[in-house]
Tab-separated table of C-alpha atoms in Angstrom:
chain	number	residue	atom	x	y	z
E	1	UNK	CA	-0.763	1.023	47.209
E	2	UNK	CA	0.589	0.661	43.740
E	3	UNK	CA	3.713	2.006	42.089
E	4	UNK	CA	2.976	3.873	38.861
E	5	UNK	CA	4.986	5.881	36.374
E	6	UNK	CA	3.143	8.440	34.297
E	7	UNK	CA	4.799	10.682	31.736
E	8	UNK	CA	3.177	14.069	32.127
E	9	UNK	CA	4.019	16.749	29.590
E	10	UNK	CA	7.134	14.821	28.655
E	11	UNK	CA	8.427	14.235	32.164
E	12	UNK	CA	8.219	10.837	33.865
E	13	UNK	CA	6.733	10.870	37.368
E	14	UNK	CA	6.936	7.800	39.606
E	15	UNK	CA	4.583	7.697	42.581
E	16	UNK	CA	2.985	5.219	44.924
E	17	UNK	CA	-0.781	5.701	44.829
E	18	UNK	CA	-3.993	4.106	45.986
E	19	UNK	CA	-5.792	2.422	43.070
E	20	UNK	CA	-8.867	4.526	43.838
E	21	UNK	CA	-7.028	7.807	43.251
E	22	UNK	CA	-8.520	9.689	40.319
E	23	UNK	CA	-6.251	11.040	37.614
E	24	UNK	CA	-7.370	14.635	38.235
E	25	UNK	CA	-6.320	14.406	41.890
E	26	UNK	CA	-3.049	12.717	40.943
E	27	UNK	CA	-2.238	15.638	38.651
E	28	UNK	CA	-3.328	18.361	41.041
E	29	UNK	CA	-2.438	16.979	44.459
E	30	UNK	CA	0.487	14.642	43.774
E	31	UNK	CA	2.203	16.563	40.980
E	32	UNK	CA	1.009	20.081	41.812
E	33	UNK	CA	-0.271	20.619	38.284
E	34	UNK	CA	-3.313	22.660	39.198
E	35	UNK	CA	-3.989	23.933	35.690
E	36	UNK	CA	-6.482	21.114	35.125
E	37	UNK	CA	-9.609	21.997	37.034
E	38	UNK	CA	-11.691	19.662	39.124
E	39	UNK	CA	-15.278	20.605	38.352
E	40	UNK	CA	-18.457	18.573	38.443
E	41	UNK	CA	-16.842	15.254	39.409
E	42	UNK	CA	-19.413	13.456	37.242
E	43	UNK	CA	-17.795	13.596	33.764
E	44	UNK	CA	-20.345	16.166	32.627
E	45	UNK	CA	-18.556	19.511	32.701
E	46	UNK	CA	-15.200	18.804	31.025
E	47	UNK	CA	-13.119	21.241	33.100
E	48	UNK	CA	-10.772	18.326	33.909
E	49	UNK	CA	-10.063	17.251	30.323
E	50	UNK	CA	-6.467	16.181	29.724
E	51	UNK	CA	-4.974	13.952	27.086
E	52	UNK	CA	-4.266	10.321	27.848
E	53	UNK	CA	-1.847	9.336	25.105
E	54	UNK	CA	-3.453	10.872	22.013
E	55	UNK	CA	-7.051	11.381	23.146
E	56	UNK	CA	-8.826	13.763	25.512
E	57	UNK	CA	-10.323	12.219	28.645
E	58	UNK	CA	-12.308	13.561	31.550
E	59	UNK	CA	-9.713	12.939	34.218
E	60	UNK	CA	-12.298	12.834	37.030
E	61	UNK	CA	-13.469	9.554	35.527
E	62	UNK	CA	-10.099	7.893	34.990
E	63	UNK	CA	-8.049	6.278	37.744
E	64	UNK	CA	-4.436	7.349	38.047
E	65	UNK	CA	-3.392	3.680	37.863
E	66	UNK	CA	-5.008	3.472	34.415
E	67	UNK	CA	-2.435	6.009	33.227
E	68	UNK	CA	0.475	3.877	34.450
E	69	UNK	CA	2.969	3.584	31.621
E	70	UNK	CA	1.081	6.113	29.516
E	71	UNK	CA	1.546	9.736	28.527
E	72	UNK	CA	-0.626	12.520	29.875
E	73	UNK	CA	-0.724	16.012	28.486
E	74	UNK	CA	-2.221	18.824	30.529
E	75	UNK	CA	-2.823	22.494	29.870
E	76	UNK	CA	0.642	23.150	31.330
E	77	UNK	CA	2.027	21.211	28.367
E	78	UNK	CA	0.355	23.337	25.705
E	79	UNK	CA	3.021	26.023	25.520
E	80	UNK	CA	6.285	24.836	24.017
E	81	UNK	CA	9.562	26.463	25.024
E	82	UNK	CA	7.729	29.393	26.584
E	83	UNK	CA	5.780	29.995	23.382
E	84	UNK	CA	2.018	29.811	23.786
E	85	UNK	CA	0.079	27.398	21.619
E	86	UNK	CA	-2.084	29.198	19.026
E	87	UNK	CA	-5.123	27.873	20.920
E	88	UNK	CA	-3.984	29.770	24.007
E	89	UNK	CA	-3.319	32.896	21.989
E	90	UNK	CA	-6.749	32.532	20.396
E	91	UNK	CA	-8.465	32.428	23.782
E	92	UNK	CA	-6.516	35.518	24.783
E	93	UNK	CA	-7.166	37.408	21.529
E	94	UNK	CA	-10.879	36.614	21.343
E	95	UNK	CA	-11.782	36.890	25.023
E	96	UNK	CA	-12.456	33.142	25.114
E	97	UNK	CA	-12.610	33.086	28.876
E	98	UNK	CA	-14.401	34.985	31.581
E	99	UNK	CA	-13.971	33.251	34.950
E	100	UNK	CA	-11.536	30.813	33.332
E	101	UNK	CA	-12.680	27.691	35.123
E	102	UNK	CA	-13.637	25.722	32.006
E	103	UNK	CA	-10.731	27.082	29.959
E	104	UNK	CA	-8.085	24.348	30.468
E	105	UNK	CA	-10.494	21.626	29.378
E	106	UNK	CA	-11.823	23.699	26.501
E	107	UNK	CA	-8.307	24.310	25.224
E	108	UNK	CA	-7.201	20.683	25.517
E	109	UNK	CA	-10.190	19.479	23.524
E	110	UNK	CA	-9.751	22.335	21.026
E	111	UNK	CA	-6.099	21.360	20.530
E	112	UNK	CA	-7.175	17.751	19.876
E	113	UNK	CA	-9.832	18.897	17.413
E	114	UNK	CA	-7.358	21.061	15.481
E	115	UNK	CA	-4.860	18.211	15.242
E	116	UNK	CA	-7.528	16.095	13.574
E	117	UNK	CA	-9.316	18.828	11.695
E	118	UNK	CA	-7.086	21.871	11.063
E	119	UNK	CA	-9.856	24.067	9.641
E	120	UNK	CA	-13.020	23.197	11.551
E	121	UNK	CA	-16.323	24.950	10.923
E	122	UNK	CA	-18.047	26.631	13.872
E	123	UNK	CA	-20.495	23.706	13.876
E	124	UNK	CA	-17.625	21.226	14.114
E	125	UNK	CA	-16.132	23.203	17.003
E	126	UNK	CA	-19.452	23.257	18.824
E	127	UNK	CA	-19.828	19.510	18.339
E	128	UNK	CA	-16.295	18.791	19.584
E	129	UNK	CA	-16.811	20.942	22.695
E	130	UNK	CA	-20.381	19.805	23.320
E	131	UNK	CA	-19.380	17.766	26.353
E	132	UNK	CA	-17.917	20.798	28.088
E	133	UNK	CA	-19.717	23.447	30.035
E	134	UNK	CA	-18.930	27.160	30.344
E	135	UNK	CA	-20.947	28.459	33.274
E	136	UNK	CA	-20.287	32.021	32.142
E	137	UNK	CA	-22.021	30.928	28.907
E	138	UNK	CA	-19.228	32.445	26.865
E	139	UNK	CA	-19.594	29.938	24.062
E	140	UNK	CA	-19.591	32.404	21.178
E	141	UNK	CA	-16.144	33.671	22.065
E	142	UNK	CA	-14.860	30.157	22.754
E	143	UNK	CA	-15.846	29.154	19.220
E	144	UNK	CA	-14.233	32.347	17.881
E	145	UNK	CA	-11.065	31.571	19.835
E	146	UNK	CA	-10.748	28.132	18.286
E	147	UNK	CA	-11.416	29.590	14.834
E	148	UNK	CA	-8.724	32.202	15.503
E	149	UNK	CA	-6.267	29.421	16.327
E	150	UNK	CA	-7.212	27.582	13.129
E	151	UNK	CA	-6.600	30.726	11.108
E	152	UNK	CA	-3.249	31.362	12.792
E	153	UNK	CA	-1.418	28.149	12.167
E	154	UNK	CA	-2.804	25.945	14.895
E	155	UNK	CA	-3.619	23.110	12.540
E	156	UNK	CA	-1.253	20.632	11.066
E	157	UNK	CA	0.619	19.520	14.179
E	158	UNK	CA	1.427	15.867	14.315
E	159	UNK	CA	-0.539	14.316	17.165
E	160	UNK	CA	1.769	13.797	20.104
E	161	UNK	CA	4.361	16.183	18.752
E	162	UNK	CA	3.941	18.418	21.773
E	163	UNK	CA	3.878	15.811	24.456
E	164	UNK	CA	7.581	15.656	25.076
E	165	UNK	CA	8.702	18.828	23.438
E	166	UNK	CA	9.026	20.858	26.625
E	167	UNK	CA	11.773	18.700	28.063
E	168	UNK	CA	12.841	16.697	25.083
E	169	UNK	CA	12.400	13.416	26.937
E	170	UNK	CA	9.731	11.119	25.623
E	171	UNK	CA	10.012	7.630	27.074
E	172	UNK	CA	8.528	5.068	24.694
K	1	UNK	CA	-15.819	15.310	46.702
K	2	UNK	CA	-16.661	11.891	45.369
K	3	UNK	CA	-14.106	9.196	46.099
K	4	UNK	CA	-14.426	5.500	45.350
K	5	UNK	CA	-14.016	3.067	48.231
K	6	UNK	CA	-10.738	1.209	48.524
K	7	UNK	CA	-10.254	-1.311	45.781
K	8	UNK	CA	-7.605	-3.686	44.495
K	9	UNK	CA	-6.399	-3.178	40.948
K	10	UNK	CA	-4.957	-5.579	38.399
K	11	UNK	CA	-3.970	-5.065	34.775
K	12	UNK	CA	-4.829	-7.929	32.460
K	13	UNK	CA	-2.222	-8.848	29.851
K	14	UNK	CA	-4.545	-11.064	27.797
K	15	UNK	CA	-8.119	-12.328	27.837
K	16	UNK	CA	-6.874	-15.565	29.422
K	17	UNK	CA	-5.088	-13.560	32.084
K	18	UNK	CA	-8.243	-11.516	32.719
K	19	UNK	CA	-10.266	-14.721	33.129
K	20	UNK	CA	-7.627	-16.073	35.479
K	21	UNK	CA	-7.705	-12.854	37.529
K	22	UNK	CA	-11.510	-12.990	37.636
K	23	UNK	CA	-11.419	-16.585	38.869
K	24	UNK	CA	-8.890	-15.746	41.551
K	25	UNK	CA	-10.576	-12.535	42.669
K	26	UNK	CA	-14.065	-13.931	43.268
K	27	UNK	CA	-17.544	-12.584	42.528
K	28	UNK	CA	-16.824	-9.052	43.774
K	29	UNK	CA	-14.313	-8.402	41.005
K	30	UNK	CA	-15.302	-6.185	38.095
K	31	UNK	CA	-13.879	-5.721	34.644
K	32	UNK	CA	-12.703	-2.143	34.091
K	33	UNK	CA	-12.850	-0.946	30.486
K	34	UNK	CA	-13.552	2.739	29.707
K	35	UNK	CA	-14.855	3.093	33.257
K	36	UNK	CA	-17.329	5.820	32.359
K	37	UNK	CA	-20.198	3.948	33.985
K	38	UNK	CA	-18.324	1.961	36.609
K	39	UNK	CA	-16.152	4.723	38.060
K	40	UNK	CA	-19.064	7.168	38.572
K	41	UNK	CA	-21.000	4.359	40.275
K	42	UNK	CA	-17.995	3.632	42.474
K	43	UNK	CA	-17.743	7.312	43.390
K	44	UNK	CA	-21.373	7.264	44.472
K	45	UNK	CA	-20.727	3.949	46.268
K	46	UNK	CA	-23.480	2.366	44.214
K	47	UNK	CA	-20.797	-0.073	43.127
K	48	UNK	CA	-18.141	-1.262	45.534
K	49	UNK	CA	-16.070	-3.920	43.816
K	50	UNK	CA	-13.215	-5.518	45.739
K	51	UNK	CA	-11.019	-5.798	42.684
K	52	UNK	CA	-10.844	-4.011	39.347
K	53	UNK	CA	-9.401	-5.917	36.418
K	54	UNK	CA	-8.275	-3.370	33.845
K	55	UNK	CA	-8.614	-4.675	30.290
K	56	UNK	CA	-7.720	-1.425	28.510
K	57	UNK	CA	-4.453	-2.925	27.318
K	58	UNK	CA	-6.124	-5.836	25.517
K	59	UNK	CA	-5.794	-4.832	21.885
K	60	UNK	CA	-7.126	-8.279	20.965
K	61	UNK	CA	-10.564	-7.021	22.072
K	62	UNK	CA	-10.350	-3.732	20.171
K	63	UNK	CA	-11.312	-4.698	16.655
K	64	UNK	CA	-14.040	-4.008	14.167
K	65	UNK	CA	-14.331	-5.999	10.994
K	66	UNK	CA	-16.679	-7.250	8.345
K	67	UNK	CA	-15.988	-10.911	7.710
K	68	UNK	CA	-18.148	-12.520	5.047
K	69	UNK	CA	-21.726	-11.851	6.037
K	70	UNK	CA	-21.040	-10.700	9.556
K	71	UNK	CA	-20.020	-7.512	11.349
K	72	UNK	CA	-17.810	-8.321	14.332
K	73	UNK	CA	-17.228	-5.699	17.018
K	74	UNK	CA	-14.659	-6.324	19.740
K	75	UNK	CA	-15.971	-5.473	23.195
K	76	UNK	CA	-13.163	-2.989	23.844
K	77	UNK	CA	-13.983	-0.961	20.721
K	78	UNK	CA	-14.487	2.655	21.777
K	79	UNK	CA	-17.666	4.487	20.836
K	80	UNK	CA	-15.581	6.848	18.688
K	81	UNK	CA	-14.115	3.849	16.871
K	82	UNK	CA	-17.527	2.505	15.965
K	83	UNK	CA	-18.662	5.956	14.867
K	84	UNK	CA	-15.590	6.301	12.647
K	85	UNK	CA	-16.020	2.876	11.030
K	86	UNK	CA	-17.492	3.533	7.598
K	87	UNK	CA	-18.232	-0.128	6.919
K	88	UNK	CA	-20.266	-0.540	10.087
K	89	UNK	CA	-22.314	2.554	9.276
K	90	UNK	CA	-22.812	1.478	5.680
K	91	UNK	CA	-24.290	-1.873	6.661
K	92	UNK	CA	-26.061	-0.660	9.794
K	93	UNK	CA	-26.788	3.102	9.815
K	94	UNK	CA	-28.556	2.568	13.159
K	95	UNK	CA	-25.111	2.179	14.750
K	96	UNK	CA	-23.969	5.599	13.639
K	97	UNK	CA	-27.347	7.210	14.421
K	98	UNK	CA	-26.950	6.021	17.990
K	99	UNK	CA	-23.250	6.713	18.384
K	100	UNK	CA	-23.671	10.321	17.278
K	101	UNK	CA	-25.914	10.927	20.289
K	102	UNK	CA	-24.221	8.789	22.946
K	103	UNK	CA	-22.598	10.910	25.661
K	104	UNK	CA	-20.279	13.515	24.095
K	105	UNK	CA	-17.214	13.389	21.825
K	106	UNK	CA	-14.692	13.241	24.670
K	107	UNK	CA	-16.514	10.487	26.538
K	108	UNK	CA	-16.921	8.572	23.281
K	109	UNK	CA	-13.133	8.413	22.973
K	110	UNK	CA	-12.928	6.265	26.091
K	111	UNK	CA	-16.272	4.589	26.680
K	112	UNK	CA	-16.454	1.109	25.175
K	113	UNK	CA	-19.166	-0.829	23.371
K	114	UNK	CA	-18.797	-3.860	25.632
K	115	UNK	CA	-18.803	-1.724	28.752
K	116	UNK	CA	-22.021	0.007	27.755
K	117	UNK	CA	-23.745	-3.298	27.056
K	118	UNK	CA	-22.577	-4.938	30.281
K	119	UNK	CA	-23.701	-1.918	32.269
K	120	UNK	CA	-27.221	-2.630	30.933
K	121	UNK	CA	-28.519	0.727	32.074
K	122	UNK	CA	-32.229	0.924	31.130
K	123	UNK	CA	-31.442	4.238	29.401
K	124	UNK	CA	-28.388	2.981	27.524
K	125	UNK	CA	-28.743	3.271	23.743
K	126	UNK	CA	-26.726	0.361	22.404
K	127	UNK	CA	-28.733	-2.240	24.280
K	128	UNK	CA	-31.807	-1.362	22.210
K	129	UNK	CA	-29.722	-0.998	19.052
K	130	UNK	CA	-28.229	-4.477	19.239
K	131	UNK	CA	-31.580	-5.912	20.319
K	132	UNK	CA	-33.120	-4.370	17.183
K	133	UNK	CA	-30.330	-5.796	15.034
K	134	UNK	CA	-30.792	-9.228	16.643
K	135	UNK	CA	-27.085	-9.303	17.371
K	136	UNK	CA	-25.230	-12.134	19.044
K	137	UNK	CA	-23.097	-11.644	22.126
K	138	UNK	CA	-19.932	-13.690	22.493
K	139	UNK	CA	-18.964	-14.463	26.069
K	140	UNK	CA	-15.663	-16.010	27.105
K	141	UNK	CA	-15.299	-18.220	30.147
K	142	UNK	CA	-12.414	-20.359	31.345
K	143	UNK	CA	-13.620	-23.409	29.384
K	144	UNK	CA	-14.283	-21.655	26.077
K	145	UNK	CA	-16.941	-19.396	24.587
K	146	UNK	CA	-20.698	-19.259	24.546
K	147	UNK	CA	-22.975	-17.126	22.424
K	148	UNK	CA	-26.190	-15.462	23.546
K	149	UNK	CA	-28.758	-13.556	21.479
K	150	UNK	CA	-28.768	-9.850	22.404
K	151	UNK	CA	-32.399	-10.216	23.403
K	152	UNK	CA	-31.519	-12.794	26.032
K	153	UNK	CA	-28.424	-10.918	27.192
K	154	UNK	CA	-30.279	-8.411	29.366
K	155	UNK	CA	-32.003	-9.929	32.379
K	156	UNK	CA	-33.063	-6.692	34.086
K	157	UNK	CA	-31.893	-3.189	34.918
K	158	UNK	CA	-28.090	-3.313	35.251
K	159	UNK	CA	-28.171	-7.100	34.905
K	160	UNK	CA	-26.961	-9.370	32.133
K	161	UNK	CA	-26.312	-13.075	31.688
K	162	UNK	CA	-22.558	-12.482	31.987
K	163	UNK	CA	-21.696	-14.519	35.087
K	164	UNK	CA	-18.871	-13.913	37.554
K	165	UNK	CA	-15.762	-15.281	35.913
K	166	UNK	CA	-16.956	-14.460	32.384
K	167	UNK	CA	-16.169	-11.624	29.947
K	168	UNK	CA	-18.152	-10.255	27.030
K	169	UNK	CA	-15.591	-10.265	24.234
K	170	UNK	CA	-17.445	-9.578	21.011
K	171	UNK	CA	-20.724	-8.587	19.377
K	172	UNK	CA	-21.686	-10.112	16.037
K	173	UNK	CA	-24.339	-8.834	13.666
K	174	UNK	CA	-25.437	-10.844	10.649
K	175	UNK	CA	-25.421	-8.881	7.382
K	176	UNK	CA	-28.482	-9.714	5.317
K	177	UNK	CA	-29.499	-8.128	2.010
K	178	UNK	CA	-32.572	-5.925	1.676
K	179	UNK	CA	-32.181	-4.276	5.055
K	180	UNK	CA	-32.351	-0.777	6.478
K	181	UNK	CA	-32.101	0.585	10.002
K	182	UNK	CA	-32.399	3.761	12.054
K	183	UNK	CA	-32.217	5.066	15.625
K	184	UNK	CA	-34.276	8.026	16.819
K	185	UNK	CA	-33.662	9.644	20.180
K	186	UNK	CA	-35.126	12.535	22.122
K	187	UNK	CA	-32.911	13.965	24.841
K	188	UNK	CA	-32.818	17.175	26.800
K	189	UNK	CA	-29.210	18.063	26.044
K	190	UNK	CA	-25.889	16.597	24.930
K	191	UNK	CA	-24.597	13.946	27.275
K	192	UNK	CA	-27.868	13.373	29.080
K	193	UNK	CA	-29.719	10.080	29.097
K	194	UNK	CA	-32.571	9.953	26.588
K	195	UNK	CA	-36.116	10.828	27.527
K	196	UNK	CA	-36.959	8.053	25.122
K	197	UNK	CA	-35.531	6.434	22.019
K	198	UNK	CA	-36.387	3.778	19.461
K	199	UNK	CA	-34.335	1.801	16.988
K	200	UNK	CA	-35.678	-0.171	14.064
K	201	UNK	CA	-34.232	-2.623	11.583
K	202	UNK	CA	-36.230	-3.806	8.581
K	203	UNK	CA	-35.635	-6.529	6.036
K	204	UNK	CA	-37.853	-6.529	2.999
K	205	UNK	CA	-38.974	-9.053	0.453
K	206	UNK	CA	-40.429	-6.825	-2.247
K	207	UNK	CA	-42.740	-4.543	-0.315
K	208	UNK	CA	-43.417	-7.050	2.396
K	209	UNK	CA	-41.592	-6.981	5.703
K	210	UNK	CA	-39.799	-10.310	5.962
K	211	UNK	CA	-38.019	-9.489	9.177
K	212	UNK	CA	-37.861	-6.652	11.676
K	213	UNK	CA	-36.327	-5.701	14.967
K	214	UNK	CA	-37.520	-2.852	17.177
K	215	UNK	CA	-35.559	-1.749	20.220
K	216	UNK	CA	-36.764	0.756	22.811
K	217	UNK	CA	-34.613	2.739	25.230
K	218	UNK	CA	-35.605	4.272	28.578
K	219	UNK	CA	-39.317	3.477	28.308
K	220	UNK	CA	-39.524	0.246	30.274
K	221	UNK	CA	-39.593	-2.247	27.417
K	222	UNK	CA	-38.789	-5.832	28.410
K	223	UNK	CA	-35.316	-6.777	27.171
K	224	UNK	CA	-35.291	-3.397	25.331
K	225	UNK	CA	-37.578	-4.972	22.692
K	226	UNK	CA	-41.001	-4.069	21.265
K	227	UNK	CA	-41.879	-7.704	20.559
K	228	UNK	CA	-45.612	-7.198	19.938
K	229	UNK	CA	-44.956	-4.472	17.363
K	230	UNK	CA	-42.445	-6.698	15.585
K	231	UNK	CA	-44.970	-9.531	15.538
K	232	UNK	CA	-47.582	-7.193	14.042
K	233	UNK	CA	-45.285	-6.055	11.225
K	234	UNK	CA	-43.912	-9.399	10.116
K	235	UNK	CA	-45.420	-10.389	6.757
K	236	UNK	CA	-47.254	-7.097	6.349
K	237	UNK	CA	-46.523	-4.471	3.693
K	238	UNK	CA	-44.132	-1.687	4.655
K	239	UNK	CA	-46.693	1.116	4.682
K	240	UNK	CA	-47.056	4.329	6.635
K	241	UNK	CA	-50.274	3.018	8.140
K	242	UNK	CA	-48.628	-0.162	9.421
K	243	UNK	CA	-45.685	1.788	10.804
K	244	UNK	CA	-48.095	4.045	12.689
K	245	UNK	CA	-49.936	1.064	14.101
K	246	UNK	CA	-46.634	-0.601	15.088
K	247	UNK	CA	-45.725	2.551	17.020
K	248	UNK	CA	-49.019	2.435	18.894
K	249	UNK	CA	-48.520	-1.232	19.741
K	250	UNK	CA	-44.979	-0.547	20.943
K	251	UNK	CA	-46.274	2.232	23.207
K	252	UNK	CA	-49.107	0.072	24.592
K	253	UNK	CA	-46.670	-2.639	25.599
K	254	UNK	CA	-43.971	-0.669	27.379
K	255	UNK	CA	-43.938	0.556	30.966
K	256	UNK	CA	-42.310	3.990	31.199
K	257	UNK	CA	-42.041	5.682	34.573
K	258	UNK	CA	-42.281	9.391	35.342
K	259	UNK	CA	-39.048	11.038	36.404
K	260	UNK	CA	-37.208	14.336	36.015
K	261	UNK	CA	-36.898	13.686	32.279
K	262	UNK	CA	-40.616	13.620	31.735
K	263	UNK	CA	-43.964	12.108	32.673
K	264	UNK	CA	-44.777	8.509	31.744
K	265	UNK	CA	-47.485	9.665	29.370
K	266	UNK	CA	-45.019	11.725	27.354
K	267	UNK	CA	-42.531	8.860	27.230
K	268	UNK	CA	-45.255	6.561	25.972
K	269	UNK	CA	-45.998	9.102	23.261
K	270	UNK	CA	-42.307	9.122	22.362
K	271	UNK	CA	-42.211	5.319	22.213
K	272	UNK	CA	-44.984	5.421	19.624
K	273	UNK	CA	-43.760	8.365	17.575
K	274	UNK	CA	-40.078	7.416	17.589
K	275	UNK	CA	-40.852	3.799	16.657
K	276	UNK	CA	-42.822	5.041	13.659
K	277	UNK	CA	-40.077	7.483	12.660
K	278	UNK	CA	-37.373	4.824	13.009
K	279	UNK	CA	-39.341	2.409	10.834
K	280	UNK	CA	-39.937	5.133	8.237
K	281	UNK	CA	-36.223	6.007	8.102
K	282	UNK	CA	-35.225	2.334	8.006
K	283	UNK	CA	-37.498	1.813	4.997
K	284	UNK	CA	-36.032	4.855	3.217
K	285	UNK	CA	-32.564	3.460	3.707
K	286	UNK	CA	-33.544	-0.041	2.609
K	287	UNK	CA	-35.397	1.091	-0.491
K	288	UNK	CA	-32.493	2.333	-2.673
K	289	UNK	CA	-30.612	-0.863	-2.076
K	290	UNK	CA	-33.555	-2.973	-3.058
K	291	UNK	CA	-33.670	-1.042	-6.302
K	292	UNK	CA	-29.913	-1.349	-6.650
K	293	UNK	CA	-29.591	2.446	-6.769
K	294	UNK	CA	-27.735	5.080	-4.811
K	295	UNK	CA	-28.891	6.346	-1.488
K	296	UNK	CA	-30.650	9.652	-1.849
K	297	UNK	CA	-29.263	12.813	-0.294
K	298	UNK	CA	-30.826	13.459	3.066
K	299	UNK	CA	-31.436	9.799	3.806
K	300	UNK	CA	-28.479	9.681	6.174
């Protein structure tokens, strides 16, 4: 067992874990953050995408111990102070989800894209999300949702700005 | 549910520390970088290391620089980092051709160049790319460093010359004038392994090919190299006819196997066609530089 401390959505969590524990299971089973979905288990589908520090990762292919001392941001950390992120509003406005299973991963990658590229073309959005699968095949509306967010002030956030905003505590 | 077997875990604080941990942990220890090959293999129990030595904190291995006449790529450079490096793509467009089609954007943020090469998967793109570029691999061991040509780095499927107790730390590519390069891949969908792929680098003296490197992916080429096709081209004019013949020779000398991605016959066809296309594109990219002019639109 190994003692780790991971800052998830701005809050530090200390746990003793087996080194073989995957980050997705740490989030869901240890911390009860079930917003991130455990899908294909083979890093193909992208339902489990969360941020590790400033970049999206497929958390079924990262060990929890690799996040020791780092920051993780999950879909639960998208809304700030009870206010939905424009990406979330976009998915709601444009019917960007059907069954909703892929949605957390789609939104985390979309948020990352918009931080780097505030006004992405549909082609750019498709490229950014190309490693994520919607089994309902609702891709058109997913692209529209991300465009909606871009058109409604989703761009221009400083990367990492959100990570600690919910609680105000951001350990270095 | 796929769960890796029990494993010990250490975080390396420096390359020296990683070497020390490797020495102490024995031959069943594995270096953990991006983990996007190793962790899936551990989940399937195809790999069952006793100890993982995490090198993700080693910023000394995450670099990318052009020094004099050499491109140096630290082994911990992420795929996304190489793709974003304008200088690397300017000197060697083959690198960006390949990186654009490796895995997907999210995986490219974590997967590393060194990890891909050490995995030595027969379908892995960068092995053929660096073989085509005649790169040099830098390997650290407790007593110092040794360098190995990329073409001698791969000893078989999933096997390299990196011995227990050693770490691949860097890849070096010599920058020579009059060169062009390209990578051409056919895959079924984003994130899948290629059905087949070919990379070519050309160096020209006037219209004559003074040097060339051809790498093949996923078609059963020894050391990822189309050596007979390279031999054919050397000293010959860079013509469409010779490129076509080189493709045929490359296809005759590889050993693809039929699998769910396609029959061997089709893969052999791809080896030929993609070799020819890669050579053609490499020539296009070399030509403007020979003339001292700008690259034409659409050459990218």
